[in-house]
CSV table of C-alpha atoms and ligand atoms in Angstrom, one decimal:
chain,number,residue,atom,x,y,z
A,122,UNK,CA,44.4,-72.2,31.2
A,123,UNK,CA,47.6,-72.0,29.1
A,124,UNK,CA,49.7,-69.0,29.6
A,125,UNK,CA,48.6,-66.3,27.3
A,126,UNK,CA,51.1,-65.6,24.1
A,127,UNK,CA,51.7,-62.4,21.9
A,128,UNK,CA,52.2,-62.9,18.4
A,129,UNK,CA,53.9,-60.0,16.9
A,130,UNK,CA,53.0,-60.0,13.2
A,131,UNK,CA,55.8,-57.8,11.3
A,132,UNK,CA,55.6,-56.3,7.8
A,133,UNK,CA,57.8,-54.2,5.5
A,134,UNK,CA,55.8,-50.9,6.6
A,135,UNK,CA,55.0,-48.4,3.7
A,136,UNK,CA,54.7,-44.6,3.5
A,137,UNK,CA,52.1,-43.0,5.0
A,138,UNK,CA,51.4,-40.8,1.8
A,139,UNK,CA,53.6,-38.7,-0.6
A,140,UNK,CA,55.3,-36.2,2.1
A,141,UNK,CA,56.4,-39.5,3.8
A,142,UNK,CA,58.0,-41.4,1.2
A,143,UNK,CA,61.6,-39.4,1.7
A,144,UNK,CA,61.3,-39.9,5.5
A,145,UNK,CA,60.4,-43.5,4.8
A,146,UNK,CA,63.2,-43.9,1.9
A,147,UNK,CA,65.9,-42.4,4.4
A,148,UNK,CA,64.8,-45.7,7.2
A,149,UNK,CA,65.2,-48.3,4.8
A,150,UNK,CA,68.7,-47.0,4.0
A,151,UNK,CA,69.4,-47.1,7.8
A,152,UNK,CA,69.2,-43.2,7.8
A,153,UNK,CA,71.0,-42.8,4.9
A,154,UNK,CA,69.4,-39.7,2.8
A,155,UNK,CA,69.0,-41.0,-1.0
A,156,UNK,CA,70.2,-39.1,-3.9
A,157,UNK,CA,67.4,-36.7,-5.7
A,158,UNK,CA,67.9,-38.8,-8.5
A,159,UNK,CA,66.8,-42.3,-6.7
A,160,UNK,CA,64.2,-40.3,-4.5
A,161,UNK,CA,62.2,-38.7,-7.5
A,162,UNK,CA,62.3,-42.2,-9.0
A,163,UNK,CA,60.7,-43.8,-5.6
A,164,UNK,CA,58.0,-40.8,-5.7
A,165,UNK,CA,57.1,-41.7,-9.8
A,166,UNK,CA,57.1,-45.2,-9.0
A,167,UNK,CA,54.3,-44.7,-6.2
A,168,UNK,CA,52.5,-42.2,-8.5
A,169,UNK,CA,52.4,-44.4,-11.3
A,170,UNK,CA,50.5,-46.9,-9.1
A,171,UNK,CA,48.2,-43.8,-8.2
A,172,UNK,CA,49.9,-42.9,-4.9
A,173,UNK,CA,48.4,-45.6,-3.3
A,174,UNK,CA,50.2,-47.2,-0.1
A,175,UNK,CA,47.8,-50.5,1.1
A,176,UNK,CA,50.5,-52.5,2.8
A,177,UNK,CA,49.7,-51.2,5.8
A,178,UNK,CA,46.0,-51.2,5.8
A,179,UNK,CA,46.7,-55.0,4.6
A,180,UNK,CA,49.1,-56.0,6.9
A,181,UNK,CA,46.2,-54.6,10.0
A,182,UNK,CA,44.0,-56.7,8.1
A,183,UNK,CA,45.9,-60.0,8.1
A,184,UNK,CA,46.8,-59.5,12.0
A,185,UNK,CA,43.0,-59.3,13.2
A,186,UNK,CA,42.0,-62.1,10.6
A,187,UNK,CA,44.9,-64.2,12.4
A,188,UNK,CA,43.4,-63.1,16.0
A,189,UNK,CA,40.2,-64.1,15.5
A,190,UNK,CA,41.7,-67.3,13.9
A,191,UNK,CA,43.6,-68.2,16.8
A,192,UNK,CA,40.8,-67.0,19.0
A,193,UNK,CA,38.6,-69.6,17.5
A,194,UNK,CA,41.3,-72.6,17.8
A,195,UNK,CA,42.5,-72.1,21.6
A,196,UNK,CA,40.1,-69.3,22.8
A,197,UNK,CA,41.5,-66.8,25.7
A,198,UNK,CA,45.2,-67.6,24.3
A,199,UNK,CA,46.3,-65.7,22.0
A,200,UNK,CA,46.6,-61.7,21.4
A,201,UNK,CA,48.1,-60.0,17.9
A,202,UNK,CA,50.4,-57.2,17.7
A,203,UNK,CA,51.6,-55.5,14.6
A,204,UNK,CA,54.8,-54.2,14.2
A,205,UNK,CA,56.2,-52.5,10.6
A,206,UNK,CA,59.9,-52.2,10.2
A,207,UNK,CA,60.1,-49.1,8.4
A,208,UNK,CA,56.5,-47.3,9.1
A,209,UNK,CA,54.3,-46.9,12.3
A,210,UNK,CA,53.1,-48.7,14.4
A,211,UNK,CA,56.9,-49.5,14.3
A,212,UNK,CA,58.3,-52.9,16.2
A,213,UNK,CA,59.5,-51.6,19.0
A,214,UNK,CA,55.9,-50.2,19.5
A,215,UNK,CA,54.4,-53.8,19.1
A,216,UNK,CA,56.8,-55.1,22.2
A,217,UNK,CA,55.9,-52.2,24.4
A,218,UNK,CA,52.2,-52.8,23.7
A,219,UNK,CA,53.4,-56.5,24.1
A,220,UNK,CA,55.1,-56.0,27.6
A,221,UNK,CA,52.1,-52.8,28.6
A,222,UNK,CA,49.5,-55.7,28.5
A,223,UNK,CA,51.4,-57.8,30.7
A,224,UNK,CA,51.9,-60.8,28.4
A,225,UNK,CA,55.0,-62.8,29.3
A,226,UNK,CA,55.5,-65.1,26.3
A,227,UNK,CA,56.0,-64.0,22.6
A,228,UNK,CA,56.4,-65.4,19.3
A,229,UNK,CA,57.9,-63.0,16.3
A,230,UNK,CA,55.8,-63.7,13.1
A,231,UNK,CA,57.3,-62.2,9.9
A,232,UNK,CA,55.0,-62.0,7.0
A,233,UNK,CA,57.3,-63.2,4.5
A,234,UNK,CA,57.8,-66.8,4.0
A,235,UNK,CA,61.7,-67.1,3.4
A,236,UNK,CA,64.0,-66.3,6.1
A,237,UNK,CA,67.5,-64.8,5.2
A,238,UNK,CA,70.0,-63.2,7.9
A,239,UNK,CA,69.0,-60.0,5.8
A,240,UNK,CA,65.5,-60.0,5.9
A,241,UNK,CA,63.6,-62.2,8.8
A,242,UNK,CA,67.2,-61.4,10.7
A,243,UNK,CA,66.8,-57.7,10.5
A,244,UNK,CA,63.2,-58.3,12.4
A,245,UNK,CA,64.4,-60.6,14.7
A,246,UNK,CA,67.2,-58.3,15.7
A,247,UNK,CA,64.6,-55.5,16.1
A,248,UNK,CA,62.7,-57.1,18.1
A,249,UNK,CA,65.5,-58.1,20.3
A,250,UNK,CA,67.0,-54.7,20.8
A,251,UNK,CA,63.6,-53.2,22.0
A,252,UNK,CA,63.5,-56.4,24.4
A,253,UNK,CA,67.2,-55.3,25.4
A,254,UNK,CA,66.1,-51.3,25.6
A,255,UNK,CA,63.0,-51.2,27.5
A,256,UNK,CA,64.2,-52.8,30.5
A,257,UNK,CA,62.5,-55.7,32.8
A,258,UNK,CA,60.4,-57.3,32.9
A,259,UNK,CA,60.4,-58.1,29.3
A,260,UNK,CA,58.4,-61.0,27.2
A,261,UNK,CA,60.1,-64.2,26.1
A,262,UNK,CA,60.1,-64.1,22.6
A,263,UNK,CA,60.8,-67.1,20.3
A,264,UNK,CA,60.3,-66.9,16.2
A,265,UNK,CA,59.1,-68.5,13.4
A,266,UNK,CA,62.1,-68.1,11.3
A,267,UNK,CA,60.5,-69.1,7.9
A,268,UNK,CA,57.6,-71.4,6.9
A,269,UNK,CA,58.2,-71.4,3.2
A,270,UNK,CA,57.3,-75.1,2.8
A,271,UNK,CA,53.7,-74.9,5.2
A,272,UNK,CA,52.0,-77.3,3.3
A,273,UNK,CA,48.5,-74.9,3.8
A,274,UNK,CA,50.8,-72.2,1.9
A,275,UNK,CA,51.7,-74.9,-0.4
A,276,UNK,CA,48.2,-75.4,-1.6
A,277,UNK,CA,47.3,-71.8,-1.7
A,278,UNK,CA,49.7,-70.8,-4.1
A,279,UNK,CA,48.8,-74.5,-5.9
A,280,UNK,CA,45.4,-73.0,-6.6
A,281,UNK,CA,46.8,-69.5,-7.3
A,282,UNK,CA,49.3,-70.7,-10.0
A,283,UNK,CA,46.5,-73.0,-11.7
A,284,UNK,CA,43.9,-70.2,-11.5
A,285,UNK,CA,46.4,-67.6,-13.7
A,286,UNK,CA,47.3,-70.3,-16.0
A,287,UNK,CA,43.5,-70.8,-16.4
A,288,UNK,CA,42.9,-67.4,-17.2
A,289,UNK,CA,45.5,-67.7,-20.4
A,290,UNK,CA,44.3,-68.6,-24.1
A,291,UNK,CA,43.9,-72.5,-24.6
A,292,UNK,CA,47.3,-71.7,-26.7
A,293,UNK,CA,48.6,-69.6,-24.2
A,294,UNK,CA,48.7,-72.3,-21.2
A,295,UNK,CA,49.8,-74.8,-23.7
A,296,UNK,CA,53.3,-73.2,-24.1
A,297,UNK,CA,53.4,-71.2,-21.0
A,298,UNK,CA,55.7,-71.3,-18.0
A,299,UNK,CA,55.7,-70.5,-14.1
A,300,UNK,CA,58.3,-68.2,-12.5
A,301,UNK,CA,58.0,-68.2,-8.9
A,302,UNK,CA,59.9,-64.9,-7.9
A,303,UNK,CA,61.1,-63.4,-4.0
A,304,UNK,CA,62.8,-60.0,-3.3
A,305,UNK,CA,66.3,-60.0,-4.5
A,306,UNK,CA,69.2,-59.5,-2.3
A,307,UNK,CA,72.4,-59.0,-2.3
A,308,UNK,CA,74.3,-62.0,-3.9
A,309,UNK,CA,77.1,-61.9,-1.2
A,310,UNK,CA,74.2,-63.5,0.9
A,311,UNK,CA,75.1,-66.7,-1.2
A,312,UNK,CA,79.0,-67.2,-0.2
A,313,UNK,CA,77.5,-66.6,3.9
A,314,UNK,CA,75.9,-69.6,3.3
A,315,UNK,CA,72.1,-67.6,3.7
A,316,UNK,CA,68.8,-70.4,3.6
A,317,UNK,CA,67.1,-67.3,0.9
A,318,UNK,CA,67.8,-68.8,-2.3
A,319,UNK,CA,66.8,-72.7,-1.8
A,320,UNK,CA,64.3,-71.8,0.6
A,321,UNK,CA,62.5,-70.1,-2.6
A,322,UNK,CA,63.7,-72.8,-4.8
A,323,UNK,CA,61.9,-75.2,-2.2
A,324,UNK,CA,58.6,-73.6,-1.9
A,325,UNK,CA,58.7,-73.6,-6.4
A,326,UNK,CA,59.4,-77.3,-6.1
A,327,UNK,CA,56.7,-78.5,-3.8
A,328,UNK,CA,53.9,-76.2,-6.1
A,329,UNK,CA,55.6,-77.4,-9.1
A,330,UNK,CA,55.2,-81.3,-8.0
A,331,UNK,CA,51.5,-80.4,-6.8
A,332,UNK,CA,50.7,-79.3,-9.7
A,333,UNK,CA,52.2,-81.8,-12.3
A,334,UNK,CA,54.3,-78.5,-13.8
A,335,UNK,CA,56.9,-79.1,-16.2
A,336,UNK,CA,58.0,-75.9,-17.4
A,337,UNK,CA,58.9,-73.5,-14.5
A,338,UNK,CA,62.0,-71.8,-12.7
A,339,UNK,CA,62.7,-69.5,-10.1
A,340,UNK,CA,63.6,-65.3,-10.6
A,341,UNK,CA,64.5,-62.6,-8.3
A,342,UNK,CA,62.8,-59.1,-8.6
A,343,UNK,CA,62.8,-55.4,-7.1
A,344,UNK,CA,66.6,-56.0,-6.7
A,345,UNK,CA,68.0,-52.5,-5.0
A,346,UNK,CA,69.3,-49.8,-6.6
A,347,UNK,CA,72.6,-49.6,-4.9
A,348,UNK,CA,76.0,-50.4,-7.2
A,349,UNK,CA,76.9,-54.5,-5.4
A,350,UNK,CA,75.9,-57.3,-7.1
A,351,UNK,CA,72.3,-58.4,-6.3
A,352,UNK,CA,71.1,-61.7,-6.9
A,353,UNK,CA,69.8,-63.0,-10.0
A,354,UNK,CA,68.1,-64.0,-12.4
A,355,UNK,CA,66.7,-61.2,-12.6
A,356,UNK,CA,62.6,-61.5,-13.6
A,357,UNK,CA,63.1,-59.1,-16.5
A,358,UNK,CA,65.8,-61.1,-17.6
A,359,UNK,CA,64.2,-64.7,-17.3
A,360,UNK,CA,60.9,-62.9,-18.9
A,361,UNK,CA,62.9,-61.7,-22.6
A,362,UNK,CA,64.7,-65.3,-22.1
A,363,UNK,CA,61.2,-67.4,-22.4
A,364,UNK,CA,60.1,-64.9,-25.1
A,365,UNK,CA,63.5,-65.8,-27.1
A,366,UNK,CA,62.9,-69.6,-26.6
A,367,UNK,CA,59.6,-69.4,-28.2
A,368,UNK,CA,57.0,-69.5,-25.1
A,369,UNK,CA,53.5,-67.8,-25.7
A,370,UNK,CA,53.2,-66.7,-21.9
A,371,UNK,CA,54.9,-66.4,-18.2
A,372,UNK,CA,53.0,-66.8,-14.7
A,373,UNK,CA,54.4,-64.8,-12.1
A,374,UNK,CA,54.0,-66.8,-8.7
A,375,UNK,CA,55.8,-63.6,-6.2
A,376,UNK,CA,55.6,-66.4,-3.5
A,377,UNK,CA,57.8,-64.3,-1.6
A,378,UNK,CA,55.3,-61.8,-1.3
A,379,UNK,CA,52.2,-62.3,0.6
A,380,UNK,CA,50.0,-58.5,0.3
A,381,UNK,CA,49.6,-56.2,-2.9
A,382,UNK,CA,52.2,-53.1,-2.7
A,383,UNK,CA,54.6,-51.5,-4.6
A,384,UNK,CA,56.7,-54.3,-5.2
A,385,UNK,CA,53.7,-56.2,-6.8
A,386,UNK,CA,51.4,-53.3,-8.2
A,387,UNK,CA,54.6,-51.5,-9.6
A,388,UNK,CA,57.4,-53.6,-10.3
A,389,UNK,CA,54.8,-56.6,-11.8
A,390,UNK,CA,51.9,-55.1,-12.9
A,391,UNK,CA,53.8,-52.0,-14.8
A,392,UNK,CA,57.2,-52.7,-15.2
A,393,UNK,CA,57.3,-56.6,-15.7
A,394,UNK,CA,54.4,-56.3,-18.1
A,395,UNK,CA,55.9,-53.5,-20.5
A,396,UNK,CA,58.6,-55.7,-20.5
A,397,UNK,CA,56.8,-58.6,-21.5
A,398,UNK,CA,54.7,-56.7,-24.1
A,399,UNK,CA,57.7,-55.6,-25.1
A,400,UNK,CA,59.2,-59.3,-25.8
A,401,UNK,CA,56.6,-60.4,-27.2
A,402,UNK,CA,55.1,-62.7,-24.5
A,403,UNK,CA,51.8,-62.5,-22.2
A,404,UNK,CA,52.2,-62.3,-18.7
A,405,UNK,CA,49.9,-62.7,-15.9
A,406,UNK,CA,50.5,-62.6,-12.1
A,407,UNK,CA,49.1,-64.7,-9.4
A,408,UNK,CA,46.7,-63.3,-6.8
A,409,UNK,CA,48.3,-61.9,-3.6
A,410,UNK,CA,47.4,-63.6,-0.3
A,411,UNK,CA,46.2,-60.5,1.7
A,412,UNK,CA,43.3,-61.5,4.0
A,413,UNK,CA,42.2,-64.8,2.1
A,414,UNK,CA,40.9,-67.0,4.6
A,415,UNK,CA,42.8,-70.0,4.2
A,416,UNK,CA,46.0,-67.8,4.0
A,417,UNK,CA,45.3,-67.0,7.5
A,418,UNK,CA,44.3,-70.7,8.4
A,419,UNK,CA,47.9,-71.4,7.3
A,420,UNK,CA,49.2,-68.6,9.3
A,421,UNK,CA,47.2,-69.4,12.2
A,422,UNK,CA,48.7,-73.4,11.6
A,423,UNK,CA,52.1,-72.3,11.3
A,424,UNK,CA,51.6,-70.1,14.5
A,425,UNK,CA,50.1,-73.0,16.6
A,426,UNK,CA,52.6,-75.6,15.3
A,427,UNK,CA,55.8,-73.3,16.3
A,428,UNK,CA,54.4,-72.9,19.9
A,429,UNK,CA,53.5,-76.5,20.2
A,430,UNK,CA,57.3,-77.4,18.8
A,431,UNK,CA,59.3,-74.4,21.2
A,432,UNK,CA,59.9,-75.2,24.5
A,433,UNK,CA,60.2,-71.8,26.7
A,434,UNK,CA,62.1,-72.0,29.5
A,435,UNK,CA,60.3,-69.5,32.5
A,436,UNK,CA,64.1,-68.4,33.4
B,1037,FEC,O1,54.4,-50.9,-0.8
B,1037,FEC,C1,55.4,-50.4,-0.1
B,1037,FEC,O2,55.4,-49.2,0.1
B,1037,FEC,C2,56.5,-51.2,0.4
B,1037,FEC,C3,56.9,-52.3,-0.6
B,1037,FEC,C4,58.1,-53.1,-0.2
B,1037,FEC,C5,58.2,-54.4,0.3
B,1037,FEC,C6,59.6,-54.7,0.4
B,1037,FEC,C7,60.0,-56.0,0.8
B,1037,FEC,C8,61.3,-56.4,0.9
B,1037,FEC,N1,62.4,-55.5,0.7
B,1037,FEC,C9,63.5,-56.3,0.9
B,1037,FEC,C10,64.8,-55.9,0.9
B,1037,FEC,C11,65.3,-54.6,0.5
B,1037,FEC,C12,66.6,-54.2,0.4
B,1037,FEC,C13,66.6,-52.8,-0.1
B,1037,FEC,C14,65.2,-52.5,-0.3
B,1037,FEC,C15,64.8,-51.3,-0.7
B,1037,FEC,C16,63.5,-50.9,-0.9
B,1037,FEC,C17,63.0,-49.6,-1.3
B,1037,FEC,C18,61.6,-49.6,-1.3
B,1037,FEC,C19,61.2,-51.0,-0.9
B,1037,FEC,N2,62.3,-51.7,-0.6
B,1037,FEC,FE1,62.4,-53.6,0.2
B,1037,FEC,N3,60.4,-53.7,0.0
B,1037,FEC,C20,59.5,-52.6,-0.3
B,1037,FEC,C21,59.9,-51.4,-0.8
B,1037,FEC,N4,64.4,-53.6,0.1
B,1037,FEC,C22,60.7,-48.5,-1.7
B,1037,FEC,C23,63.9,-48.4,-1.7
B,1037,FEC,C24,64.0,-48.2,-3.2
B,1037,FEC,C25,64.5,-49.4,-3.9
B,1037,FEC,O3,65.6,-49.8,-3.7
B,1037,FEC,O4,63.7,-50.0,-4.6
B,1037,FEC,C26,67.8,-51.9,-0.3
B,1037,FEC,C27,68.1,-51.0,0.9
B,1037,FEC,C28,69.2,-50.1,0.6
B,1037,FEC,O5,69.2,-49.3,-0.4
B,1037,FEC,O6,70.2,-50.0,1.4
B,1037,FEC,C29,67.9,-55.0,0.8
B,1037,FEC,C30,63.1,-57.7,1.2
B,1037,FEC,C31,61.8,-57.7,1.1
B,1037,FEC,C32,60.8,-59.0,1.3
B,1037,FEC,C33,60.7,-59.4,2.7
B,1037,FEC,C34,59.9,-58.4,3.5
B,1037,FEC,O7,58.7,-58.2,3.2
B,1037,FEC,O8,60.4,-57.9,4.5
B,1037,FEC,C35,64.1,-58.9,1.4
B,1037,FEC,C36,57.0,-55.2,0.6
């Protein structure tokens, strides 16, 4: 039989509940305590969405979907861990399960189709520092870097655009347009030379030419509140822009985004809508992947196809 792999699937992580949200704040800002200010903001923006926290609880979902998946394809093979990069069960925890079960060969899956040095990398460097810390012997670890352009992931956000489009007014889809949107960053990533930006403008194209559109751009939303330059347009921005050129409606495609959570449920559903109400133009959102079946068949594809393509040496 063929050696058995790990696939570490990695996620954003979320807080646990309310009391966690400051502990959780402080790791995204690399331990960093935030201002009262910026952490009673966090804590309204959870309790307007009704202090739920399903990334998680998503996230577990999507890893034993993508087992059973895999299990189906090449059965015995393959085994998946979850690690979270700013909540438990954190990565370093998914590579010691990883190495506790005695699996010698690992690929790093993050759940987030665009790679930049600042996102994917700051997995990828995780990973490799609890490879580094936890001494031999340790799993050999290659990762998919990005797989913005999957052409299963293509068509699932193909029938995701056209199925918010079809839920406008006949008037409404006659003068509407698509904004396909990712996490913003910040915009010094550009001048480093970082994949990010075309790798988004890619995955709009391929959607766009699937599905005959006309009338669509890309947008970057949830951009951070620290005082650098982030990258933009910013959605809000390109949202009031459409309104002022005379379109009826906007669908949001957050193709950069693959589960419901805050950045979704808050910064779309609340905050992108009063703006559009506010403008004068209807907006509607695209469903979230989560644990759709053929979101995990294109997971489970691009998980096949990087360990058919990577060569491991066995040192
Ligand atoms: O539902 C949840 O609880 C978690 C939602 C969540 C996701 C997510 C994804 C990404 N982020 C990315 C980059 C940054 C950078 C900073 C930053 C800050 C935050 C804060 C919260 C937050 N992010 Fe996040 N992100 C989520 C949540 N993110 C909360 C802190 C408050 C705020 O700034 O809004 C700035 C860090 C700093 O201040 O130093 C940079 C990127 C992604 C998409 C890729 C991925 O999923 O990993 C990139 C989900």
């Amino acid at each position: 039989m063929s050696e058995r792999v790990a696939v570490l699937a990695m996620a954003y992580g979320t807080a646990a509940g309310p009391d966690d949200i400051e502990r959780y704040y402080m790791d995204i800002r690399g331990g960093r305590p935030p201002s009262p200010e910026l952490l009673a903001e966090l804590k309204d923006r959870y309790a307007a969405i009704g202090n739920r926290f399903p990334l998680l609880e998503i996230t577990r979902r999507q890893a034993t979907a993508l087992e059973k998946e895999l299990e189906l394809r090449e059965p015995g093979r393959f085994k998946v861990y979850l690690g979270m990069k700013h909540s438990p069960p954190f990565i370093a925890e998914g590579v010691a399960r990883i190495r506790g079960d005695g699996i010698r060969r690992g690929v790093g899956l993050v759940l987030a189709p665009h790679y930049s040095r600042m996102s994917v990398g700051t997995y990828i460097e995780r990973v490799q520092s609890a490879l580094r810390e936890d001494g031999e012997p340790s799993p050999m670890f290659t990762f998919v870097e990005s797989w913005y352009d999957n052409p299963e992931f293509i068509d699932i956000l193909s029938s995701r655009v056209a199925e918010a489009i079809a839920r406008l007014r006949p008037h409404e889809q006659e003068g509407c347009a698509v904004v396909f949107t990712a996490h913003s960053l910040p915009a010094r990533i550009v001048s480093e030379g970082d994949p990010y930006p075309a790798q988004l403008q890619e995955t709009a194209d391929l959607v766009a030419k699937n599905l005959g559109l006309t009338s669509y751009l890309t947008a970057w939303q949830s951009a951070g509140r620290t005082p650098e330059p982030w990258l933009g347009p910013d959605l809000g921005h390109v949202v009031r822009e459409l309104a002022r050129e005379g379109h009826s409606a906007v669908v949001v495609c957050a193709c950069g985004f693959v589960a419901d959570h805050l950045e979704i449920l808050y910064d779309l559903d609340i905050e992108a809508r009063r703006e559009a109400a506010t403008a004068g133009i209807t907006l509607v959102r695209t469903e979230s992947m989560n644990d759709d079946p053929a979101f995990i068949r294109a997971l489970t594809a691009v998980v096949l196809n990087h360990v058919r393509q990577t060569v491991v040496s066995s040192e």
